[in-house]
Tab-separated table of C-alpha atoms in Angstrom:
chain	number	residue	atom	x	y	z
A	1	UNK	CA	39.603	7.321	-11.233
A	2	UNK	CA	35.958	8.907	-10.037
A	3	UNK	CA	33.436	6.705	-8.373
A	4	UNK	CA	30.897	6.120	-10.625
A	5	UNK	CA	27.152	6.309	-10.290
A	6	UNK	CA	27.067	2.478	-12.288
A	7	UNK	CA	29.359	1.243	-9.902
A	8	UNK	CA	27.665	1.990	-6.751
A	9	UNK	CA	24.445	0.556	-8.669
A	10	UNK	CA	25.933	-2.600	-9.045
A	11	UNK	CA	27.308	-2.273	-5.351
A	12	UNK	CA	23.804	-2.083	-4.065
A	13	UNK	CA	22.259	-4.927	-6.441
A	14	UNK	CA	25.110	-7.315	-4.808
A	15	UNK	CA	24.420	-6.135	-1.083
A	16	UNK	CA	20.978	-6.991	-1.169
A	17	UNK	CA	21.012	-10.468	-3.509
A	18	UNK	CA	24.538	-11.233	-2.173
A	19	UNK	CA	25.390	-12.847	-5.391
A	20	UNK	CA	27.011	-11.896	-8.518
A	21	UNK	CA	24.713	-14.096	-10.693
A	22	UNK	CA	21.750	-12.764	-9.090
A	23	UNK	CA	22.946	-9.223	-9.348
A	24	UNK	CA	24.317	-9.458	-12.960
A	25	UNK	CA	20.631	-10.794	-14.115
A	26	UNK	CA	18.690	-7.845	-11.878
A	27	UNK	CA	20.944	-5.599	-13.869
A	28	UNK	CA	20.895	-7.048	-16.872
A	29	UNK	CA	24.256	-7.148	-16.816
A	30	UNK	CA	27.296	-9.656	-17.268
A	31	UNK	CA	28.518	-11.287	-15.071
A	32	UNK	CA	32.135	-10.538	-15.826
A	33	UNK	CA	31.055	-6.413	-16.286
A	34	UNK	CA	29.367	-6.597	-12.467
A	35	UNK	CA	32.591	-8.627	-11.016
A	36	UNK	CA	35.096	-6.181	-12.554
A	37	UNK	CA	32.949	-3.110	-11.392
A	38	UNK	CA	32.892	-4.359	-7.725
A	39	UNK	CA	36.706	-5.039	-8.034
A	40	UNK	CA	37.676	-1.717	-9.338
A	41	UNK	CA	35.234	-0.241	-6.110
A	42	UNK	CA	36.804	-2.039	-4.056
A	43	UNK	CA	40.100	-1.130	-5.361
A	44	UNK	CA	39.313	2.717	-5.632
A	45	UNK	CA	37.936	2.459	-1.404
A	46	UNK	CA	40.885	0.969	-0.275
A	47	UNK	CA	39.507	-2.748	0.605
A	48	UNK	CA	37.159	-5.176	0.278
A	49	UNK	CA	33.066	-4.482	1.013
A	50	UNK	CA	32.261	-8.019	0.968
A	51	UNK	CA	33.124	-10.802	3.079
A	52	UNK	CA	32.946	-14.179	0.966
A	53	UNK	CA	31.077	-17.443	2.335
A	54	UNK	CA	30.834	-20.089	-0.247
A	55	UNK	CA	28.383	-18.574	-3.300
A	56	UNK	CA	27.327	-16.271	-0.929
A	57	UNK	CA	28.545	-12.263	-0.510
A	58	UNK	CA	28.174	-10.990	2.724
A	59	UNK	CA	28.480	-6.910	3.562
A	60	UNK	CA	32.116	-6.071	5.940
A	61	UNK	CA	31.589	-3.836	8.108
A	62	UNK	CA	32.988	-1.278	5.348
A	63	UNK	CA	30.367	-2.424	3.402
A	64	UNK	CA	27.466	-1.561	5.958
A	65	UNK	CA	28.718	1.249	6.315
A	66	UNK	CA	28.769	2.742	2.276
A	67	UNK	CA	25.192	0.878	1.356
A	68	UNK	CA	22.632	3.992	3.304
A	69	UNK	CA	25.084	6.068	1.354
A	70	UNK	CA	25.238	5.043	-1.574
A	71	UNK	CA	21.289	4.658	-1.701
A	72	UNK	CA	20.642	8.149	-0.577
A	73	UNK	CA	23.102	9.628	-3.218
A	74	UNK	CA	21.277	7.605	-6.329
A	75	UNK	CA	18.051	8.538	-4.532
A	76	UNK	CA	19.286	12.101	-5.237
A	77	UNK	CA	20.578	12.059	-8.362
A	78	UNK	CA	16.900	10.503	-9.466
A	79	UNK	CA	15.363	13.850	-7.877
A	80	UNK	CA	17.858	16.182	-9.551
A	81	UNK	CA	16.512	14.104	-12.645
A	82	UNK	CA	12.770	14.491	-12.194
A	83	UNK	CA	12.817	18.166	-11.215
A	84	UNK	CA	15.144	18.898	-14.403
A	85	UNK	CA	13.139	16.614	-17.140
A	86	UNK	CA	9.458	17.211	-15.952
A	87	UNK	CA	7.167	19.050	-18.494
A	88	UNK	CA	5.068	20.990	-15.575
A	89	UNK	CA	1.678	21.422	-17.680
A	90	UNK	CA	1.392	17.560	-18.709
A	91	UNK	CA	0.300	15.202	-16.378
A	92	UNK	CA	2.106	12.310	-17.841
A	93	UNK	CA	5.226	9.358	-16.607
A	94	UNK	CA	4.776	6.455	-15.252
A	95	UNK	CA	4.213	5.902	-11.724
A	96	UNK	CA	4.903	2.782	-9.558
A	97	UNK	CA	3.043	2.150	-6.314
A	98	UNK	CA	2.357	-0.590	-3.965
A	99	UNK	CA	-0.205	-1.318	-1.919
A	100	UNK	CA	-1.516	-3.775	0.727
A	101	UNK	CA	-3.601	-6.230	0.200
A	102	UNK	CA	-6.942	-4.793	1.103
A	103	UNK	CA	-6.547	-1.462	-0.670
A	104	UNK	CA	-5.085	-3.009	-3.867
A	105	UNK	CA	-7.279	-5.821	-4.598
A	106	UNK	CA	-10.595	-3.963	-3.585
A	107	UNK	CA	-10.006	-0.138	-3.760
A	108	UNK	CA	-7.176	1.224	-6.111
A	109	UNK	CA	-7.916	-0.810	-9.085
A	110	UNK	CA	-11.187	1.249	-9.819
A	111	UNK	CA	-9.394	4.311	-9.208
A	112	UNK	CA	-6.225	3.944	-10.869
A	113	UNK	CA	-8.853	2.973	-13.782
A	114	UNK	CA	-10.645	6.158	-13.121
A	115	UNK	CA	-7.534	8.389	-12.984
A	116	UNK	CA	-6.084	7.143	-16.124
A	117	UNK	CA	-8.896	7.506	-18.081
A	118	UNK	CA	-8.701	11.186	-16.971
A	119	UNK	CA	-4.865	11.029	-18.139
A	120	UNK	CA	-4.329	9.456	-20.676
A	121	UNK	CA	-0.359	10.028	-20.951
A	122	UNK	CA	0.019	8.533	-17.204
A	123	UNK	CA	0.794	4.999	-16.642
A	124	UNK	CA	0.527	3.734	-12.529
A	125	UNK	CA	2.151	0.519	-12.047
A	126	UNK	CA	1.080	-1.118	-8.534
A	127	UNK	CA	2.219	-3.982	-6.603
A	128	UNK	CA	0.001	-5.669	-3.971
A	129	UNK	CA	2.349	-6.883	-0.994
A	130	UNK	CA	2.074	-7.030	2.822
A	131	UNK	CA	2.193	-3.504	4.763
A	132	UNK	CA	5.437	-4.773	6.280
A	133	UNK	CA	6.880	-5.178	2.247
A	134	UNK	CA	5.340	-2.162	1.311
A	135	UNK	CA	7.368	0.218	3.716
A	136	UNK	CA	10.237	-1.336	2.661
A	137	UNK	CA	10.008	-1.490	-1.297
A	138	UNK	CA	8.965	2.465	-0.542
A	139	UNK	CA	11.485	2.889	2.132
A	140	UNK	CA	14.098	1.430	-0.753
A	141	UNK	CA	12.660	4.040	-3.245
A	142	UNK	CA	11.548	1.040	-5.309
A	143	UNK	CA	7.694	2.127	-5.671
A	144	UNK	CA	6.967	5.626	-5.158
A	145	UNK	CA	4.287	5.887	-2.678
A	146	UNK	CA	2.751	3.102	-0.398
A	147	UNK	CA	-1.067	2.566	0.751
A	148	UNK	CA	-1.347	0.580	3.540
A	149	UNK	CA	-2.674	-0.510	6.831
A	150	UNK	CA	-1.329	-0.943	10.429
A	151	UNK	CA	1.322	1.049	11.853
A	152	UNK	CA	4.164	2.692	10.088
A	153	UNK	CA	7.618	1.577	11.872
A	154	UNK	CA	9.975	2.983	9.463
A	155	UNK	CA	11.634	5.962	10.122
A	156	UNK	CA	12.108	7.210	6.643
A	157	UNK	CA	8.601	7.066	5.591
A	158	UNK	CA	5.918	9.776	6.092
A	159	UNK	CA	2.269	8.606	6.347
A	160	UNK	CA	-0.294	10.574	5.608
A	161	UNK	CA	-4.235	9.940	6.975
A	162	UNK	CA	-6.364	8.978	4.438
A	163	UNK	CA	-9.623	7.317	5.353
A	164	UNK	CA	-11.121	5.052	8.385
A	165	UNK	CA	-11.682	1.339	6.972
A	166	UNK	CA	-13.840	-1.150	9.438
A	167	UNK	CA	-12.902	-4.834	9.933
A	168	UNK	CA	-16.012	-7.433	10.887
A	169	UNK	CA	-16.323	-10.846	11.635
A	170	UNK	CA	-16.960	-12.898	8.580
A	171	UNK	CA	-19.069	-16.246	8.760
A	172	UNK	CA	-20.584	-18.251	6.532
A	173	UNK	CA	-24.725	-18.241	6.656
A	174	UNK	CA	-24.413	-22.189	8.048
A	175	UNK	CA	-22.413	-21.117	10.708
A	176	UNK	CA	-23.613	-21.989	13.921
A	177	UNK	CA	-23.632	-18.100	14.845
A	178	UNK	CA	-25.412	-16.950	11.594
A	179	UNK	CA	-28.534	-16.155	13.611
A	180	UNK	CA	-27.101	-14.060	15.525
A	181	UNK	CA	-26.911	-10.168	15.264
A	182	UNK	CA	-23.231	-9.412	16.830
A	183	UNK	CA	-20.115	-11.484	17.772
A	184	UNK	CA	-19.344	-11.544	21.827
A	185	UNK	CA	-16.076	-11.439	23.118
A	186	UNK	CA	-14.624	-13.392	24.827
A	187	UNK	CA	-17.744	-15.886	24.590
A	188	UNK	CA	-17.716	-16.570	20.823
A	189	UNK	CA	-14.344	-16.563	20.827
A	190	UNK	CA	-13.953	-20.033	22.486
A	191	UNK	CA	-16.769	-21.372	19.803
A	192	UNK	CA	-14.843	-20.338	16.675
A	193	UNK	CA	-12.248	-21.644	14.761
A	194	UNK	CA	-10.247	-18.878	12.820
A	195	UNK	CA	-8.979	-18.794	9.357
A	196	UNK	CA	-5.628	-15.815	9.389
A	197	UNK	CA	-3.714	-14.126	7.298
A	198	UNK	CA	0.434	-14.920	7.164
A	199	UNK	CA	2.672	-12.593	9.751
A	200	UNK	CA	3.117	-9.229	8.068
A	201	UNK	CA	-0.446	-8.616	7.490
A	202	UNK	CA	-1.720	-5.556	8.636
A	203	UNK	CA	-5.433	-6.822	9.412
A	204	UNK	CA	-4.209	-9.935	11.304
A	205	UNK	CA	-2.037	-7.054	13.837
A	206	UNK	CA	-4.727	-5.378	14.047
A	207	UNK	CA	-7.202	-7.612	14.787
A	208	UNK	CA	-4.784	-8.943	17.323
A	209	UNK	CA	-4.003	-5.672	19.014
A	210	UNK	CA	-7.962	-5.230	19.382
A	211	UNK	CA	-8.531	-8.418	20.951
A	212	UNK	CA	-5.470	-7.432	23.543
A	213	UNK	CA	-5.469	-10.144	26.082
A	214	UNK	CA	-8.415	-12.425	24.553
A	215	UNK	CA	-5.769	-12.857	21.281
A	216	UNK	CA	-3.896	-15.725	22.999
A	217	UNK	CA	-7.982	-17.107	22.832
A	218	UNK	CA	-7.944	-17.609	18.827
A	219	UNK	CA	-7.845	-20.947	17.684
A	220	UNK	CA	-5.888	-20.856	14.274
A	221	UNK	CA	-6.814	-23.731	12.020
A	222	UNK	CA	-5.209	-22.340	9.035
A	223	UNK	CA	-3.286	-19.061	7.702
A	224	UNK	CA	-3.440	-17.602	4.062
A	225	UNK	CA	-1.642	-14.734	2.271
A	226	UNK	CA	-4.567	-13.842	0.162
A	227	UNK	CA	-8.226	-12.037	1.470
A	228	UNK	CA	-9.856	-14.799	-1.244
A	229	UNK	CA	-8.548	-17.321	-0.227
A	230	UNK	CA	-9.704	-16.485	3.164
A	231	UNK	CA	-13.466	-15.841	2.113
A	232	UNK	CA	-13.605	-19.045	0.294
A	233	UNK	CA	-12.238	-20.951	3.056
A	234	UNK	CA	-15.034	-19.055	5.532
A	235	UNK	CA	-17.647	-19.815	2.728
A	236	UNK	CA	-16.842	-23.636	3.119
A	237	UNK	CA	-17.413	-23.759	6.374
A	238	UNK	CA	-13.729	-24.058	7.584
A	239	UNK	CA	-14.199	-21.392	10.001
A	240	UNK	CA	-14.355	-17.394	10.669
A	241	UNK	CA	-12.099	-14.250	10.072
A	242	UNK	CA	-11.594	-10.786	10.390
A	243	UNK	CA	-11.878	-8.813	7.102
A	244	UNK	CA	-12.276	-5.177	6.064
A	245	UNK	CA	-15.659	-4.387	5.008
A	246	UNK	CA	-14.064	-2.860	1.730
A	247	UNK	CA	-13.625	-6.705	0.922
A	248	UNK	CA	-17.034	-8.044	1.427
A	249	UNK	CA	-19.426	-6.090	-0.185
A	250	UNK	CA	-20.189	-8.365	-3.380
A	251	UNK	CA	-20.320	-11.299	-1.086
A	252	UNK	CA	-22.434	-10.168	1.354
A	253	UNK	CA	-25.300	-8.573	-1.261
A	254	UNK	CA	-25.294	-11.862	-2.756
A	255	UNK	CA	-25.772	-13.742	0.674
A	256	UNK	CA	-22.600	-15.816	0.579
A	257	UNK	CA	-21.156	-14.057	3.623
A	258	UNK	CA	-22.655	-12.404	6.784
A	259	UNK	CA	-20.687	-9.540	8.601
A	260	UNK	CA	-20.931	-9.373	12.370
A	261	UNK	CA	-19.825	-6.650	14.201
A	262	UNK	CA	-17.855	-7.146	17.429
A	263	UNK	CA	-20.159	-5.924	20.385
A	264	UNK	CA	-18.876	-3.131	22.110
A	265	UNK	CA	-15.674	-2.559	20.237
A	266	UNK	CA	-14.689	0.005	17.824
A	267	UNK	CA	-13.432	-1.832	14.830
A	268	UNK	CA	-12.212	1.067	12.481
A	269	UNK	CA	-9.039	1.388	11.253
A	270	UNK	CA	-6.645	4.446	9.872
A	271	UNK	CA	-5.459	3.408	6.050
A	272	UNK	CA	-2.465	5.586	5.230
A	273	UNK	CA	-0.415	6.404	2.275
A	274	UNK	CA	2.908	6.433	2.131
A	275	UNK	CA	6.295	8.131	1.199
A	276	UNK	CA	9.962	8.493	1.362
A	277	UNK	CA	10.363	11.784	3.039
A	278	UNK	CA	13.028	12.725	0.937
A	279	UNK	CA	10.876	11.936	-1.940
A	280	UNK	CA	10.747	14.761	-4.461
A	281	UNK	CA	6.599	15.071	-5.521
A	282	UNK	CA	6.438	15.526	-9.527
A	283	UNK	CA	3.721	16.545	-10.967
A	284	UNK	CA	1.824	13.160	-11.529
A	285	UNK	CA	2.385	11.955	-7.582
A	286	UNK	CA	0.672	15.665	-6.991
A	287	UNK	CA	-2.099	14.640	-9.417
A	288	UNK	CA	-2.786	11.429	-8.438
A	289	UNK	CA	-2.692	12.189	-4.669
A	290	UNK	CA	-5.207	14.957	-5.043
A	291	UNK	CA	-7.563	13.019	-6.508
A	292	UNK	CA	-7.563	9.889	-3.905
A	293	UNK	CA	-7.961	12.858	-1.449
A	294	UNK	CA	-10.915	14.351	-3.456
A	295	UNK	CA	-12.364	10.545	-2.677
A	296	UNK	CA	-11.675	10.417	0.215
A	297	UNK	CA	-13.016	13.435	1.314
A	298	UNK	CA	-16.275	12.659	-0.243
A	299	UNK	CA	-16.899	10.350	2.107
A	300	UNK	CA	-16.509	7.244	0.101
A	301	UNK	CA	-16.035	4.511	2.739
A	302	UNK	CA	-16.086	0.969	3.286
A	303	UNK	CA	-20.012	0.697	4.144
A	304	UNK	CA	-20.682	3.157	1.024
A	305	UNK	CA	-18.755	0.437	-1.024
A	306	UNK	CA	-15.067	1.702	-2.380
A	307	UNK	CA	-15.135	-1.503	-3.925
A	308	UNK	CA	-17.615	-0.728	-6.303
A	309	UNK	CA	-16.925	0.716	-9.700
A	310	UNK	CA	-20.374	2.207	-10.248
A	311	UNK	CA	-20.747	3.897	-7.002
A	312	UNK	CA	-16.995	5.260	-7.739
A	313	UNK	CA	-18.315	6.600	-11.274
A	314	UNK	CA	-21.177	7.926	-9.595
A	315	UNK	CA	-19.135	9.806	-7.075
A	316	UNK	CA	-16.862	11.089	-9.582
A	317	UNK	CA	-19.435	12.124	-12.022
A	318	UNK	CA	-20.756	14.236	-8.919
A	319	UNK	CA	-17.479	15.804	-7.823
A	320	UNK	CA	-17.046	17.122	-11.561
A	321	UNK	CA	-20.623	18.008	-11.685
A	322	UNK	CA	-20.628	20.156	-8.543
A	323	UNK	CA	-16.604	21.790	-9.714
A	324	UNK	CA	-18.573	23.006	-13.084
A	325	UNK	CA	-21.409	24.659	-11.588
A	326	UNK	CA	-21.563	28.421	-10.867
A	327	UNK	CA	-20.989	29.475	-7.276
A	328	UNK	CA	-24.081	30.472	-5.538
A	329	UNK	CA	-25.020	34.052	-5.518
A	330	UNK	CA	-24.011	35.664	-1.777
A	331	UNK	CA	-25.867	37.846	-0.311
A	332	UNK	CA	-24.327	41.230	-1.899
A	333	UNK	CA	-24.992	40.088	-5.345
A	334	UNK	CA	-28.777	39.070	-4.273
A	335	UNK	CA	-28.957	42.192	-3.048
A	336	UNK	CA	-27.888	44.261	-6.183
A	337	UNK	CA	-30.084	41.896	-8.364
A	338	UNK	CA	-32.862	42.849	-6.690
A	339	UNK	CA	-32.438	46.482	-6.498
């Protein structure tokens, strides 16, 4: 009996929740149906895949060995089903993204808004996670494309450039350096009291890896794994933090935040997007990417305010303006007009 596609579905569901119960409910599957699936695997391979610890199922060594494989065939077969099923001249499915935190609480909402309107048969699903969950749920071929911060340390990802963010320092106006014009290192560092985000966070490594040696200077009083929380923590006085600009503009037109640059350091950062590099591109990913670069591109950034839905209609509304208008005449044609 053939090796089925189901059964090495199931097989990868129990590797990575190491329980049948779990894996049955993922699936939406019975129990019984997922146990006698891994069985007959296991019987068709020769041996077990599993090594068994209480509740718990544990990957052999045969095991580690079939999981890559059996991901990367599925990841195929989903290809050879895109590329077969696709209706080239509609811009239509659904596509499923993630994104970390900064660029999907503050930037992609307004333009997944923006692109949908302009497709109405395509659906974009998006996840906000960590960069470090990100490049896996991408690496996994769970979401479809990543964008993300920080550096890119899986090898089965491609990243592509897409624009420069800026982090600041972010203080509340009572703070006790309000007055001032630009945070000092390593001075104001041993003044402040820091509010963080959780490990995994690509602005707290790279705020980090800017300070370099003055790092081991921060004094944490408190980590969060949301930007909000963070600026309401800073607006009660608890302390300061590093933020991208993108995050900050509302706040800081309304006075309940002040940004300081950090004197003498450049504080930009790459943002990238993200995908497997076996990943086939249909014609929505195509779509969809083209127009964040077209955004990009027109120069968009965090002091322009990405964050903000009008200035994003108003950049749009421009970029269609200047694709309907006639070309300028070049020189030959002036030339013949006038003759």
């Amino acid at each position: 009996m053939a090796i089925t596609f189901r059964q090495l579905e199931i097989f990868i569901a129990v590797a990575e929740t190491q329980q049948v119960t779990r894996a049955s409910k993922k699936l939406l599957l019975t129990q019984s149906a997922v146990s006698m699936a891994l069985g007959e695997l296991e019987n068709q391979l020769g041996g077990p895949l599993f090594d068994r610890h209480g509740r718990s199922l544990l990957l052999n060594d045969r095991g580690r060995y079939l999981l890559p494989l059996s991901k990367a065939i599925l990841h195929q077969v989903a290809n050879i089903e895109t590329i077969l099923t696709e209706q080239q001249d509609t811009v239509a499915g659904v596509l499923e993204i993630v994104a970390s935190s900064t660029i999907g609480n503050y930037v992609l909402p307004y333009l997944i808004g923006a692109f949908m309107r302009l497709h109405p048969e395509a659906h974009i699903n998006m996840l906000v996670v960590n960069t470090m969950t990100a490049e896996k749920l991408v690496a996994s071929g769970q979401a479809d494309l990543g964008f993300v911060e920080g550096d890119i340390n899986v090898d089965a990802l491609v990243a592509t450039s897409w624009f420069e963010d800026e982090l600041g320092i972010i203080i509340s106006p009572a703070h006790k350096l309000a007055e001032r014009e630009t945070f000092v290192i390593p001075d104001d560092l041993k003044e402040t009291s820091w509010v963080m985000r959780e490990e995994g966070s690509g602005t707290a490594e790279i705020f980090t890896k800017k300070l370099g040696r003055y790092a081991s200077m921060l004094k944490v009083v408190t980590k969060t794994g949301h930007t909000e929380a963070i600026k309401k923590a800073v607006e009660s006085g608890v302390g300061a933090a590093c933020l991208s600009m993108l995050t900050v503009c509302r706040e800081v037109e309304e006075g309940w935040l002040k940004i300081l640059p950090i004197e003498g350091m450049d504080m930009s950062r790459q943002l990238w997007i993200i995908q497997h590099k076996d990943k086939i591109i249909t014609r929505l990913m195509s779509e969809f990417l083209q127009f964040c670069d077209v955004v990009a591109k027109n120069h968009l950034g965090a002091r322009d305010g990405l964050s903000s839905p009008w200035k994003l209609q108003s950049l749009l509304t421009k970029i269609k303006l200047e694709k309907e208008m006639p070309p300028p005449p070049r020189d030959s044609d002036q030339q013949i007009i006038e003759s």
